[in-house]
Coordinates of C-alpha atoms in Angstrom, one line a residue:
Chain E
M1 CA 0.0 0.0 0.0
L2 CA 1.0 3.5 -0.7
T3 CA 1.8 5.9 2.1
A4 CA 0.2 9.4 1.9
M5 CA 3.6 10.8 1.0
E6 CA 4.2 8.3 -1.7
K7 CA 0.9 9.0 -3.2
K8 CA 1.5 12.7 -3.2
R9 CA 4.9 12.1 -4.8
L10 CA 3.4 10.0 -7.6
E11 CA 0.6 12.6 -8.2
K12 CA 3.2 15.3 -8.4
K13 CA 5.4 13.3 -10.8
A14 CA 2.3 12.5 -13.0
R15 CA 1.5 16.2 -13.2
Q16 CA 5.0 17.2 -14.1
L17 CA 5.2 14.6 -16.8
R18 CA 1.8 15.5 -18.2
E19 CA 3.2 19.0 -18.7
H20 CA 6.1 17.5 -20.5
I21 CA 3.8 15.5 -22.8
V22 CA 2.1 18.7 -23.7
E23 CA 5.4 20.5 -24.3
V24 CA 6.7 17.7 -26.6
T25 CA 3.4 17.7 -28.4
F26 CA 3.7 21.5 -29.0
T27 CA 7.3 21.2 -30.2
C28 CA 7.0 18.2 -32.5
G29 CA 3.8 19.1 -34.2
G30 CA 1.5 16.3 -33.1
T31 CA 1.2 13.2 -31.0
H32 CA -1.3 10.7 -29.8
I33 CA -1.8 12.9 -26.8
G34 CA -5.3 11.7 -25.8
G35 CA -4.2 8.1 -25.2
A36 CA -0.9 9.1 -23.7
L37 CA -2.7 11.1 -21.0
S38 CA -5.2 8.3 -20.3
Q39 CA -2.5 5.6 -19.7
H40 CA -0.3 8.0 -17.9
D41 CA -1.0 7.3 -14.3
I42 CA -0.5 3.6 -14.8
L43 CA 2.9 4.3 -16.4
V44 CA 3.9 6.6 -13.6
A45 CA 2.9 4.0 -11.0
L46 CA 4.8 1.3 -12.8
Y47 CA 8.0 3.2 -13.4
Y48 CA 8.2 5.3 -10.2
K49 CA 6.9 2.7 -7.7
L50 CA 6.3 -0.8 -8.9
M51 CA 8.8 -2.0 -11.4
K52 CA 12.3 -3.3 -10.8
I53 CA 14.4 -1.2 -13.2
D54 CA 17.8 0.6 -13.4
P55 CA 18.0 3.5 -15.8
K56 CA 21.8 3.2 -15.7
Q57 CA 21.5 -0.4 -17.0
P58 CA 18.6 -0.5 -19.5
D59 CA 19.5 -4.1 -20.5
W60 CA 19.9 -5.3 -16.9
E61 CA 19.0 -9.0 -17.2
D62 CA 16.9 -9.1 -14.0
R63 CA 14.8 -6.0 -14.7
D64 CA 11.1 -6.2 -15.0
R65 CA 9.9 -6.0 -18.6
F66 CA 7.3 -3.6 -19.9
V67 CA 5.5 -3.6 -23.2
L68 CA 3.4 -0.7 -24.3
S69 CA 1.1 -2.7 -26.6
K70 CA -0.8 0.5 -27.5
G71 CA 2.4 1.8 -29.0
H72 CA 0.8 5.1 -30.1
G73 CA 1.1 6.1 -26.5
G74 CA 4.9 6.3 -27.1
V75 CA 5.2 10.0 -26.4
G76 CA 4.1 9.3 -22.8
H77 CA 6.5 6.4 -22.5
A78 CA 9.4 8.4 -23.9
V79 CA 8.8 11.3 -21.4
V80 CA 8.9 8.8 -18.5
L81 CA 12.1 7.1 -19.7
G82 CA 13.7 10.5 -20.3
D83 CA 12.8 11.8 -16.9
L84 CA 14.2 8.7 -15.3
G85 CA 17.5 9.1 -17.1
F86 CA 17.4 6.2 -19.6
F87 CA 18.6 8.9 -22.0
D88 CA 19.1 12.6 -22.1
A89 CA 15.6 14.1 -21.9
A90 CA 16.7 17.0 -24.0
L91 CA 16.7 14.6 -26.9
L92 CA 12.9 14.8 -26.8
D93 CA 13.1 18.2 -28.4
D94 CA 13.7 16.3 -31.6
F95 CA 10.6 14.1 -31.2
N96 CA 9.2 13.2 -34.7
K97 CA 12.0 15.1 -36.5
T98 CA 13.8 13.5 -39.4
G99 CA 16.6 11.3 -38.1
S100 CA 15.5 11.5 -34.5
P101 CA 15.5 8.3 -32.4
F102 CA 11.9 9.1 -31.5
G103 CA 9.0 8.5 -33.7
M104 CA 5.4 8.4 -32.4
H105 CA 5.8 4.6 -31.9
L106 CA 9.0 3.8 -30.1
D107 CA 11.8 1.6 -31.5
R108 CA 13.5 -0.6 -29.0
L109 CA 16.7 -0.5 -31.0
K110 CA 16.8 3.3 -30.8
V111 CA 15.4 4.2 -27.4
P112 CA 17.1 2.8 -24.3
G113 CA 14.6 1.3 -21.9
V114 CA 12.1 0.1 -24.5
D115 CA 11.7 -3.6 -24.4
A116 CA 9.6 -4.0 -27.5
S117 CA 9.0 -1.9 -30.6
T118 CA 5.3 -1.5 -30.8
G119 CA 2.8 0.5 -32.8
S120 CA 1.0 -2.0 -34.8
L121 CA -1.9 -2.9 -32.5
G122 CA -2.4 -6.4 -31.3
H123 CA 1.3 -7.3 -31.2
G124 CA 2.4 -6.2 -27.7
L125 CA 0.3 -8.6 -25.7
P126 CA 1.7 -11.7 -27.3
L127 CA 5.2 -10.2 -27.2
A128 CA 4.8 -9.6 -23.5
L129 CA 3.4 -13.1 -23.1
G130 CA 6.5 -14.6 -24.9
M131 CA 8.7 -12.7 -22.4
A132 CA 6.7 -14.0 -19.5
M133 CA 6.9 -17.6 -20.8
G134 CA 10.6 -17.2 -21.5
A135 CA 11.1 -16.0 -17.9
K136 CA 9.1 -18.9 -16.5
L137 CA 11.0 -21.5 -18.5
Q138 CA 14.4 -20.2 -17.4
G139 CA 13.3 -19.7 -13.8
R140 CA 13.8 -16.0 -13.8
S141 CA 11.9 -14.0 -11.2
W142 CA 11.3 -10.8 -13.1
H143 CA 7.8 -9.8 -13.9
T144 CA 6.3 -8.6 -17.2
Y145 CA 3.9 -5.8 -17.5
C146 CA 1.9 -4.7 -20.5
I147 CA -0.6 -1.9 -21.3
V148 CA -3.2 -2.7 -23.9
G149 CA -5.7 -0.2 -25.3
D150 CA -9.4 -0.9 -25.2
G151 CA -9.8 -0.2 -28.9
E152 CA -6.8 -2.4 -29.4
C153 CA -9.0 -5.3 -28.1
H154 CA -10.7 -5.3 -31.5
E155 CA -7.6 -7.0 -32.8
G156 CA -8.0 -10.8 -33.0
S157 CA -4.4 -11.4 -32.0
I158 CA -5.2 -9.9 -28.6
W159 CA -7.5 -12.8 -28.0
E160 CA -5.2 -15.3 -29.5
A161 CA -2.7 -14.2 -26.8
A162 CA -5.3 -14.0 -24.1
M163 CA -6.2 -17.6 -24.8
A164 CA -2.6 -18.7 -24.7
A165 CA -1.9 -16.8 -21.5
G166 CA -4.8 -18.5 -19.9
H167 CA -3.7 -21.9 -21.2
Y168 CA -0.1 -21.5 -20.1
K169 CA -1.2 -19.9 -16.8
A170 CA 1.1 -16.9 -17.2
T171 CA 1.0 -15.7 -13.6
N172 CA 4.2 -13.7 -14.1
L173 CA 2.4 -11.3 -16.5
T174 CA 0.2 -8.4 -15.4
V175 CA -1.8 -6.6 -18.1
F176 CA -3.6 -3.3 -17.9
V177 CA -6.4 -2.4 -20.3
D178 CA -6.4 1.4 -20.6
K179 CA -10.1 1.6 -21.0
N180 CA -10.6 5.2 -22.2
R181 CA -13.7 4.1 -24.2
L182 CA -12.6 6.0 -27.4
S183 CA -10.7 4.8 -30.4
L184 CA -9.8 6.9 -33.5
D185 CA -13.2 6.9 -35.1
G186 CA -15.3 7.4 -31.9
P187 CA -16.6 5.6 -28.9
T188 CA -15.6 1.9 -28.9
K189 CA -19.2 1.0 -28.1
D190 CA -20.2 2.5 -31.5
V191 CA -17.2 1.6 -33.6
M192 CA -17.1 -2.0 -32.4
N193 CA -18.4 -2.9 -29.0
I194 CA -15.9 -4.7 -26.8
D195 CA -18.0 -5.0 -23.7
P196 CA -18.3 -6.9 -21.5
L197 CA -14.5 -6.9 -21.4
D198 CA -14.3 -8.4 -18.0
G199 CA -16.5 -11.3 -18.9
K200 CA -14.4 -11.9 -22.0
F201 CA -11.1 -12.1 -20.2
E202 CA -12.6 -14.2 -17.5
A203 CA -13.9 -16.6 -20.1
F204 CA -10.3 -16.8 -21.5
G205 CA -9.0 -17.9 -18.1
W206 CA -7.9 -14.6 -16.6
R207 CA -8.5 -13.0 -13.2
V208 CA -10.0 -9.6 -13.8
I209 CA -9.5 -6.6 -11.4
T210 CA -11.4 -3.4 -12.3
I211 CA -10.1 -0.1 -11.0
D212 CA -10.1 3.6 -11.5
G213 CA -7.0 4.0 -13.7
H214 CA -6.2 7.4 -12.4
D215 CA -6.1 6.5 -8.7
F216 CA -2.6 5.5 -7.5
D217 CA -3.9 3.6 -4.5
S218 CA -6.0 1.4 -6.7
I219 CA -3.3 0.9 -9.4
C220 CA -0.7 -0.2 -6.8
K221 CA -3.2 -2.4 -4.9
A222 CA -4.3 -4.1 -8.1
V223 CA -0.7 -4.9 -9.1
E224 CA 0.0 -6.2 -5.6
D225 CA -3.0 -8.5 -5.9
S226 CA -1.9 -9.6 -9.3
H227 CA 1.4 -10.8 -7.9
A228 CA -0.4 -12.8 -5.3
E229 CA -2.4 -14.7 -8.0
E230 CA -1.0 -18.2 -8.5
E231 CA -3.3 -19.8 -11.0
R232 CA -4.3 -17.2 -13.7
P233 CA -2.8 -14.3 -15.5
V234 CA -4.2 -11.0 -14.3
V235 CA -5.8 -8.2 -16.3
I236 CA -6.4 -4.9 -14.6
I237 CA -9.2 -3.1 -16.4
A238 CA -8.4 0.5 -15.7
N239 CA -11.2 2.9 -16.4
T240 CA -9.6 6.0 -17.7
T241 CA -10.4 9.3 -19.4
K242 CA -8.9 10.1 -22.8
G243 CA -7.0 13.4 -22.5
R244 CA -7.0 13.2 -18.7
G245 CA -5.8 16.4 -17.1
V246 CA -6.4 18.7 -20.0
D247 CA -9.9 20.0 -19.7
F248 CA -10.5 20.6 -23.4
M249 CA -9.2 17.2 -24.4
E250 CA -11.0 15.0 -21.8
G251 CA -13.4 12.5 -23.3
Q252 CA -12.9 14.0 -26.8
T253 CA -12.4 11.6 -29.7
A254 CA -10.8 14.4 -31.7
W255 CA -7.8 14.4 -29.3
H256 CA -6.8 10.8 -30.2
Y257 CA -4.1 12.6 -32.2
G258 CA -3.4 16.3 -32.4
G259 CA -1.0 19.2 -32.3
L260 CA -1.0 22.3 -30.2
D261 CA -0.2 25.9 -30.9
A262 CA 1.2 28.2 -28.3
E263 CA -2.1 29.3 -27.0
M264 CA -3.5 25.8 -26.7
R265 CA -0.3 24.7 -25.0
D266 CA -0.7 27.4 -22.4
K267 CA -4.3 26.4 -21.8
A268 CA -3.3 22.8 -21.5
L269 CA -0.6 23.5 -19.0
A270 CA -2.9 25.7 -17.0
S271 CA -5.5 23.0 -16.9
I272 CA -2.9 20.4 -15.7
R273 CA -1.7 22.8 -13.0
R274 CA -5.3 23.4 -11.8
T275 CA -5.7 19.7 -11.1
G276 CA -2.8 19.9 -8.6
Chain K
M1 CA 20.0 -48.9 -43.1
A2 CA 22.2 -45.9 -43.8
K3 CA 23.5 -43.7 -41.2
A4 CA 24.0 -40.0 -42.0
Q5 CA 26.8 -38.5 -40.1
G6 CA 26.4 -34.8 -39.2
L7 CA 29.0 -32.6 -37.6
T8 CA 27.8 -33.4 -34.1
W9 CA 25.0 -35.9 -34.7
T10 CA 24.1 -39.0 -36.5
I11 CA 20.8 -39.7 -38.1
D12 CA 19.9 -43.4 -38.2
D13 CA 18.1 -44.6 -41.3
A14 CA 18.3 -41.3 -43.1
D15 CA 17.4 -43.0 -46.3
H16 CA 14.0 -43.9 -45.1
M17 CA 13.2 -40.7 -43.3
T18 CA 11.2 -38.0 -45.0
Q19 CA 12.7 -34.6 -45.4
A20 CA 10.4 -33.4 -42.6
E21 CA 11.4 -36.2 -40.3
I22 CA 15.1 -35.5 -40.8
Y23 CA 14.7 -31.9 -39.9
G24 CA 12.7 -32.9 -36.8
E25 CA 15.5 -35.3 -35.8
V26 CA 18.2 -32.7 -36.4
L27 CA 16.3 -30.0 -34.5
T28 CA 15.8 -32.4 -31.5
N29 CA 19.5 -33.3 -31.4
L30 CA 20.4 -29.6 -31.5
G31 CA 17.9 -29.0 -28.7
L32 CA 19.4 -31.6 -26.6
E33 CA 22.8 -29.9 -26.9
D34 CA 21.6 -26.3 -26.4
E35 CA 18.9 -25.5 -23.8
R36 CA 18.2 -22.1 -25.3
I37 CA 16.4 -23.8 -28.2
V38 CA 12.6 -23.9 -27.8
A39 CA 10.2 -25.2 -30.4
L40 CA 6.8 -23.7 -31.2
T41 CA 4.0 -24.8 -33.5
A42 CA 0.4 -23.9 -34.2
D43 CA -1.3 -27.3 -34.0
L44 CA 0.9 -28.8 -36.6
A45 CA 3.4 -30.7 -34.5
G46 CA 2.7 -33.9 -36.3
S47 CA 2.6 -32.5 -39.8
T48 CA 5.7 -30.4 -39.5
K49 CA 7.6 -33.1 -37.5
I50 CA 8.6 -30.5 -34.9
G51 CA 6.7 -33.0 -32.8
K52 CA 9.9 -35.1 -32.6
F53 CA 11.3 -32.3 -30.4
Q54 CA 8.1 -32.4 -28.3
K55 CA 8.6 -36.1 -27.5
K56 CA 12.2 -35.7 -26.4
I57 CA 12.1 -32.2 -24.8
P58 CA 8.5 -31.6 -23.8
E59 CA 9.3 -28.8 -21.4
R60 CA 10.7 -26.7 -24.2
F61 CA 7.9 -27.3 -26.6
F62 CA 5.0 -25.0 -26.9
N63 CA 1.9 -25.6 -28.9
L64 CA 0.0 -22.3 -29.5
G65 CA -3.0 -23.8 -31.1
I66 CA -4.2 -22.6 -34.5
A67 CA -3.0 -19.0 -34.1
E68 CA 0.0 -18.4 -36.2
A69 CA 0.3 -14.6 -35.7
N70 CA 0.3 -15.1 -32.0
M71 CA 2.9 -17.8 -32.2
I72 CA 5.3 -15.5 -34.1
A73 CA 4.9 -12.7 -31.6
I74 CA 5.4 -15.0 -28.7
A75 CA 8.5 -16.4 -30.3
S76 CA 9.8 -12.8 -30.6
G77 CA 9.1 -12.3 -26.9
M78 CA 10.8 -15.5 -25.9
A79 CA 13.9 -14.5 -28.1
A80 CA 13.9 -11.3 -26.1
T81 CA 14.7 -13.4 -23.0
G82 CA 17.7 -15.1 -24.6
L83 CA 16.0 -18.2 -26.0
I84 CA 16.3 -19.3 -29.6
P85 CA 12.8 -20.1 -30.7
V86 CA 12.3 -22.4 -33.7
V87 CA 8.7 -22.1 -35.0
S88 CA 7.2 -24.4 -37.5
T89 CA 4.0 -24.3 -39.5
F90 CA 2.9 -24.4 -43.1
A91 CA 4.6 -21.9 -45.3
V92 CA 1.4 -20.3 -46.4
F93 CA 0.5 -19.5 -42.7
A94 CA 4.0 -18.5 -41.7
S95 CA 4.7 -16.2 -44.6
L96 CA 1.2 -14.8 -45.4
R97 CA -1.1 -15.1 -42.5
A98 CA 1.5 -14.0 -40.0
A99 CA 3.5 -11.8 -42.4
E100 CA 3.2 -8.6 -40.5
F101 CA 4.2 -10.3 -37.3
V102 CA 7.3 -11.7 -38.9
R103 CA 8.0 -8.3 -40.3
T104 CA 7.4 -6.2 -37.2
D105 CA 8.1 -8.5 -34.3
I106 CA 11.0 -10.5 -35.7
C107 CA 12.7 -8.6 -38.5
Y108 CA 12.2 -5.0 -37.4
Q109 CA 13.1 -5.9 -33.8
K110 CA 16.0 -8.1 -34.9
R111 CA 14.9 -11.1 -32.8
N112 CA 16.7 -14.3 -33.1
V113 CA 13.9 -16.5 -34.3
K114 CA 14.0 -19.4 -36.8
I115 CA 11.0 -20.1 -39.0
I116 CA 10.7 -23.5 -40.6
A117 CA 8.0 -23.3 -43.1
T118 CA 6.8 -26.6 -44.4
H119 CA 4.5 -27.7 -47.2
S120 CA 5.8 -24.8 -49.3
G121 CA 5.2 -24.4 -53.1
T122 CA 2.9 -27.0 -54.4
S123 CA 4.4 -29.8 -52.2
F124 CA 1.0 -30.4 -50.7
G125 CA -0.6 -30.1 -54.1
Q126 CA -3.6 -32.3 -53.5
S127 CA -4.6 -30.2 -50.6
G128 CA -5.7 -27.4 -52.8
T129 CA -4.6 -23.8 -53.4
T130 CA -5.4 -22.6 -49.8
H131 CA -2.5 -24.8 -48.7
H132 CA -0.1 -24.1 -51.6
C133 CA 2.4 -21.4 -51.1
T134 CA 3.9 -19.9 -54.1
E135 CA 4.4 -16.4 -52.7
D136 CA 6.6 -16.9 -49.5
L137 CA 10.0 -16.3 -51.1
A138 CA 8.8 -13.0 -52.5
V139 CA 7.3 -11.9 -49.2
M140 CA 10.3 -13.0 -47.1
R141 CA 12.9 -11.5 -49.6
A142 CA 11.2 -8.1 -49.1
L143 CA 11.6 -8.2 -45.4
S144 CA 14.7 -6.5 -44.2
G145 CA 17.1 -8.5 -42.1
I146 CA 16.0 -12.1 -42.6
T147 CA 18.0 -14.9 -44.1
V148 CA 15.9 -16.8 -46.7
I149 CA 16.8 -20.4 -47.4
A150 CA 15.1 -23.0 -49.7
P151 CA 16.8 -26.4 -49.3
A152 CA 16.6 -28.9 -52.1
D153 CA 16.3 -32.0 -50.0
S154 CA 16.3 -33.5 -46.5
F155 CA 20.1 -33.4 -46.2
E156 CA 20.3 -29.8 -47.1
T157 CA 17.4 -29.1 -44.7
A158 CA 19.4 -30.7 -41.9
R159 CA 22.4 -28.5 -42.8
A160 CA 20.2 -25.4 -43.1
V161 CA 18.6 -26.0 -39.7
K162 CA 21.9 -26.3 -38.0
A163 CA 23.5 -23.4 -39.9
G164 CA 20.3 -21.3 -39.3
I165 CA 20.5 -21.9 -35.6
E166 CA 24.2 -21.0 -35.5
H167 CA 23.4 -17.8 -37.4
D168 CA 22.5 -14.9 -35.0
G169 CA 19.4 -13.4 -36.5
P170 CA 16.1 -14.2 -38.1
V171 CA 16.0 -17.1 -40.6
Y172 CA 13.3 -18.4 -42.8
I173 CA 13.8 -22.0 -44.0
R174 CA 11.3 -23.2 -46.7
I175 CA 10.8 -26.9 -47.1
G176 CA 8.3 -29.2 -48.7
R177 CA 5.9 -31.6 -47.2
G178 CA 8.7 -34.0 -46.5
F179 CA 8.3 -36.7 -49.1
E180 CA 10.7 -35.2 -51.7
P181 CA 13.3 -37.4 -53.3
P182 CA 16.9 -36.7 -52.2
L183 CA 19.4 -34.6 -54.2
H184 CA 22.4 -35.4 -52.0
E185 CA 23.6 -38.8 -50.9
S186 CA 24.5 -37.8 -47.4
L187 CA 25.1 -34.9 -45.1
D188 CA 28.7 -34.8 -46.2
F189 CA 29.0 -31.8 -48.6
D190 CA 30.2 -28.2 -48.3
Y191 CA 27.3 -26.1 -47.0
Q192 CA 27.4 -22.5 -46.2
I193 CA 24.5 -20.0 -46.0
G194 CA 24.7 -17.7 -49.0
K195 CA 27.0 -20.0 -51.1
A196 CA 25.4 -21.8 -54.1
L197 CA 26.3 -25.4 -54.7
R198 CA 27.5 -26.2 -58.2
M199 CA 25.8 -29.5 -58.9
R200 CA 26.9 -29.8 -62.5
D201 CA 29.5 -27.9 -64.4
G202 CA 28.7 -26.6 -67.9
T203 CA 29.5 -23.9 -70.4
D204 CA 26.5 -23.6 -72.8
I205 CA 23.8 -22.6 -70.3
T206 CA 23.2 -22.4 -66.6
V207 CA 20.1 -23.6 -64.7
I208 CA 19.8 -22.0 -61.3
A209 CA 17.2 -23.7 -59.1
C210 CA 16.1 -24.0 -55.5
G211 CA 14.1 -26.6 -53.7
V212 CA 12.9 -29.8 -55.4
P213 CA 13.5 -28.4 -58.9
V214 CA 17.3 -28.7 -58.3
L215 CA 17.0 -32.4 -58.6
H216 CA 15.1 -32.1 -61.9
A217 CA 17.7 -29.6 -63.1
V218 CA 20.4 -32.1 -62.5
E219 CA 18.5 -34.8 -64.4
A220 CA 17.9 -32.4 -67.3
A221 CA 21.7 -31.5 -67.3
D222 CA 22.6 -35.2 -67.5
R223 CA 20.1 -35.8 -70.3
A224 CA 21.3 -32.7 -72.2
K225 CA 24.9 -33.8 -71.9
E226 CA 24.0 -37.0 -73.8
Q227 CA 22.9 -34.6 -76.6
G228 CA 26.1 -32.7 -76.5
V229 CA 24.8 -29.7 -74.5
S230 CA 26.9 -28.6 -71.5
V231 CA 24.6 -27.4 -68.7
R232 CA 25.8 -25.9 -65.5
V233 CA 23.4 -26.4 -62.5
L234 CA 23.5 -24.2 -59.5
D235 CA 21.6 -25.2 -56.3
M236 CA 20.8 -21.7 -55.1
H237 CA 19.6 -22.8 -51.6
T238 CA 20.0 -19.3 -50.1
L239 CA 17.9 -16.6 -51.7
K240 CA 19.0 -14.0 -49.3
P241 CA 21.8 -13.2 -49.1
L242 CA 22.1 -14.4 -52.7
D243 CA 25.4 -15.7 -54.1
E244 CA 25.8 -12.9 -56.6
E245 CA 29.3 -14.1 -57.5
A246 CA 27.9 -17.5 -58.7
V247 CA 25.3 -15.7 -60.8
L248 CA 27.8 -13.3 -62.4
E249 CA 30.1 -16.3 -63.2
A250 CA 27.2 -18.0 -64.9
V251 CA 26.5 -14.8 -66.9
M252 CA 30.1 -14.5 -68.0
D253 CA 30.7 -18.2 -68.7
T254 CA 27.4 -19.2 -70.3
R255 CA 25.4 -16.1 -71.2
R256 CA 22.2 -18.0 -70.9
I257 CA 20.4 -18.6 -67.6
I258 CA 17.2 -20.5 -66.7
T259 CA 15.8 -20.2 -63.2
V260 CA 13.5 -22.8 -61.7
E261 CA 11.4 -22.6 -58.6
D262 CA 8.2 -24.0 -57.1
H263 CA 7.0 -20.5 -56.7
N264 CA 5.5 -17.6 -58.6
V265 CA 8.0 -16.1 -61.0
I266 CA 7.3 -12.7 -59.4
G267 CA 9.6 -12.0 -56.5
G268 CA 11.3 -15.3 -56.0
L269 CA 14.5 -16.9 -57.2
G270 CA 14.1 -15.8 -60.8
S271 CA 13.6 -12.2 -59.7
A272 CA 16.6 -12.3 -57.4
V273 CA 18.8 -13.7 -60.1
S274 CA 17.5 -11.2 -62.6
D275 CA 18.3 -8.3 -60.3
V276 CA 21.9 -9.4 -60.3
I277 CA 22.0 -9.8 -64.0
A278 CA 20.4 -6.4 -64.6
K279 CA 22.9 -4.7 -62.3
S280 CA 25.8 -6.3 -64.0
G281 CA 25.2 -4.6 -67.3
K282 CA 26.0 -7.8 -69.2
G283 CA 24.0 -9.3 -72.0
C284 CA 22.3 -12.5 -70.9
A285 CA 19.3 -14.5 -72.0
V286 CA 17.1 -15.3 -69.0
R287 CA 14.1 -17.6 -68.7
K288 CA 12.2 -17.8 -65.4
L289 CA 10.4 -21.1 -64.8
G290 CA 7.8 -21.2 -62.1
F291 CA 4.2 -20.3 -61.8
Q292 CA 3.6 -17.6 -64.3
D293 CA 1.5 -15.4 -62.0
E294 CA -1.2 -17.9 -61.6
F295 CA -2.5 -20.3 -58.9
S296 CA -1.7 -23.9 -59.3
I297 CA -4.4 -26.5 -60.0
V298 CA -4.9 -29.3 -57.5
G299 CA -2.8 -32.4 -58.0
Y300 CA 0.1 -34.6 -56.8
P301 CA 3.3 -32.6 -56.5
E302 CA 5.1 -34.5 -59.2
D303 CA 2.2 -34.1 -61.6
L304 CA 2.1 -30.3 -60.9
L305 CA 5.8 -29.9 -61.4
H306 CA 5.4 -31.6 -64.8
R307 CA 2.3 -29.6 -65.8
Y308 CA 4.0 -26.3 -65.0
G309 CA 7.3 -27.2 -66.7
L310 CA 9.3 -27.4 -63.5
D311 CA 10.5 -31.0 -63.9
A312 CA 13.3 -32.4 -66.0
D313 CA 11.1 -32.5 -69.1
G314 CA 10.1 -28.9 -68.7
I315 CA 13.6 -27.7 -68.0
M316 CA 14.9 -29.6 -71.1
G317 CA 12.3 -27.8 -73.2
A318 CA 13.4 -24.5 -71.8
I319 CA 17.1 -25.3 -72.4
S320 CA 16.3 -26.0 -76.0
D321 CA 14.4 -22.7 -76.3
V322 CA 16.9 -20.5 -74.6
L323 CA 19.8 -22.0 -76.5
K324 CA 18.0 -20.9 -79.7
Q325 CA 17.4 -17.4 -78.5
D326 CA 19.2 -14.7 -80.4
F327 CA 21.0 -11.8 -78.8
E328 CA 20.9 -8.3 -80.0
T329 CA 24.6 -8.1 -79.4
D330 CA 26.9 -5.2 -79.8
E331 CA 29.6 -5.6 -82.3
D332 CA 32.1 -6.1 -79.6
W333 CA 31.3 -7.8 -76.3
E334 CA 34.3 -6.1 -74.8
D335 CA 32.5 -2.8 -74.9
E336 CA 30.3 -3.9 -72.1
I337 CA 30.5 -2.0 -68.9

């Protein structure tokens, strides 16, 4: 469980990095900012509290693994890795620029700390499962974490992997679904309904924990519970808000992807600061 | 009962094992020596013979069910932990259904995964066109960073599997259903990824083949020899990286080249060889034998090879045609760049 001070620290870090996501989006011309902000608190909890990592040794063999299956959230992941010192955060000024190591979807061979190159949806979950199965086979104690988008659950390969994870009882894998309820074309319930998501995962042999994906106590408690599970892989369905923290983006399909001018950036930063 | 001696292993009764069984045996032996090797299949352990590995090393065998894309991504994830995954399914599923996963999860991420694609070409001809695969070489050649191998028989497959596992990086090995006649007599021959085998020497024309057609090319060369025609035969078992030197030698020495493959003529061996010839700036008559941008009819593999002109008869016919082909030559060959 989080102490009050730890919670405050995570909330402060989350705000600081939300601001950084806005700054990078302003500088680079456009990112998948809506989804980056919805997954953000989960990422912050993982990287600043839960995962065993060492920014000085990105390839440390015993580190926990992380796969951002919804790879378009790469801007959020990059901001976290830069802040932790996996690379010089100043490099993010070149995000999206020609020849930069950072495109919208991060490349594991170019960005230290990235365990899998993602972006094509439906790949990250089976990649993470392969890492978890590899760890189990070799008796390694590290854990694998993965964030999947709810729209991403339209992909059939997510369910192929879900079936395999249940079959092979991948208890060393914890998956979050960033359920912001919006995909590129609109509400997932209209584009292609994925509910009931919990029932689907349960039917595939998973334990399902449903939480508020912006509450650090809930995120940390759910991960703790997932580690205690001995029979089934665990999926944490995190109810989130697309564009979280920026009032004019929250719940707006249009902010799946977008750019910001100086005025919008200032409004976005002011909005984030108000939440603190 | 013949024993086939490998570098570190022996295959009993190699004469009576199918191509697929021999690869299964070799893979199992390699797996017993190296515990990083894991085997994966998508409900085709029996058909692909990777099931031999399963019997001996069940703890390192994973059946992913009928879900090929998932299998490829899981293999990539396992490779990320230091394992050497060998996945096996039918060529049509490995190269087409799971194509984007091979591209993005294995090639783009440079993961050390080996794909053994069975039932390629029309080797499972009677199964129908859904199970033929005459496009995989084109797809795999277009993926950056993967080694593409098409062995001619079981012995070559055994050598390719071993060499492929020793190679650090993605490898695609394309084999047949496993009942193909042998080209070699044993495992004892020089084998190197990216180095063509000269099966027959000749000066009038060169036949460059991969897979089962190599055997037919050899037969055609022997028949042609009786008619006074000197045919060079290259077993181009590796399509990528291609042995460009062997192709250029053939251009310079014979000026006439026929390629033969159990594959569409678009994007496969014929295209790879033609690229080299085009780049050379040399005059050369080229004929590409294969499926002329059409799907094969249903039938037994040997009947199909005959029908589409990929057996010794068909190759003989092509040799005769290409030898008659006139060149629009310059006055002086020496002028060539």
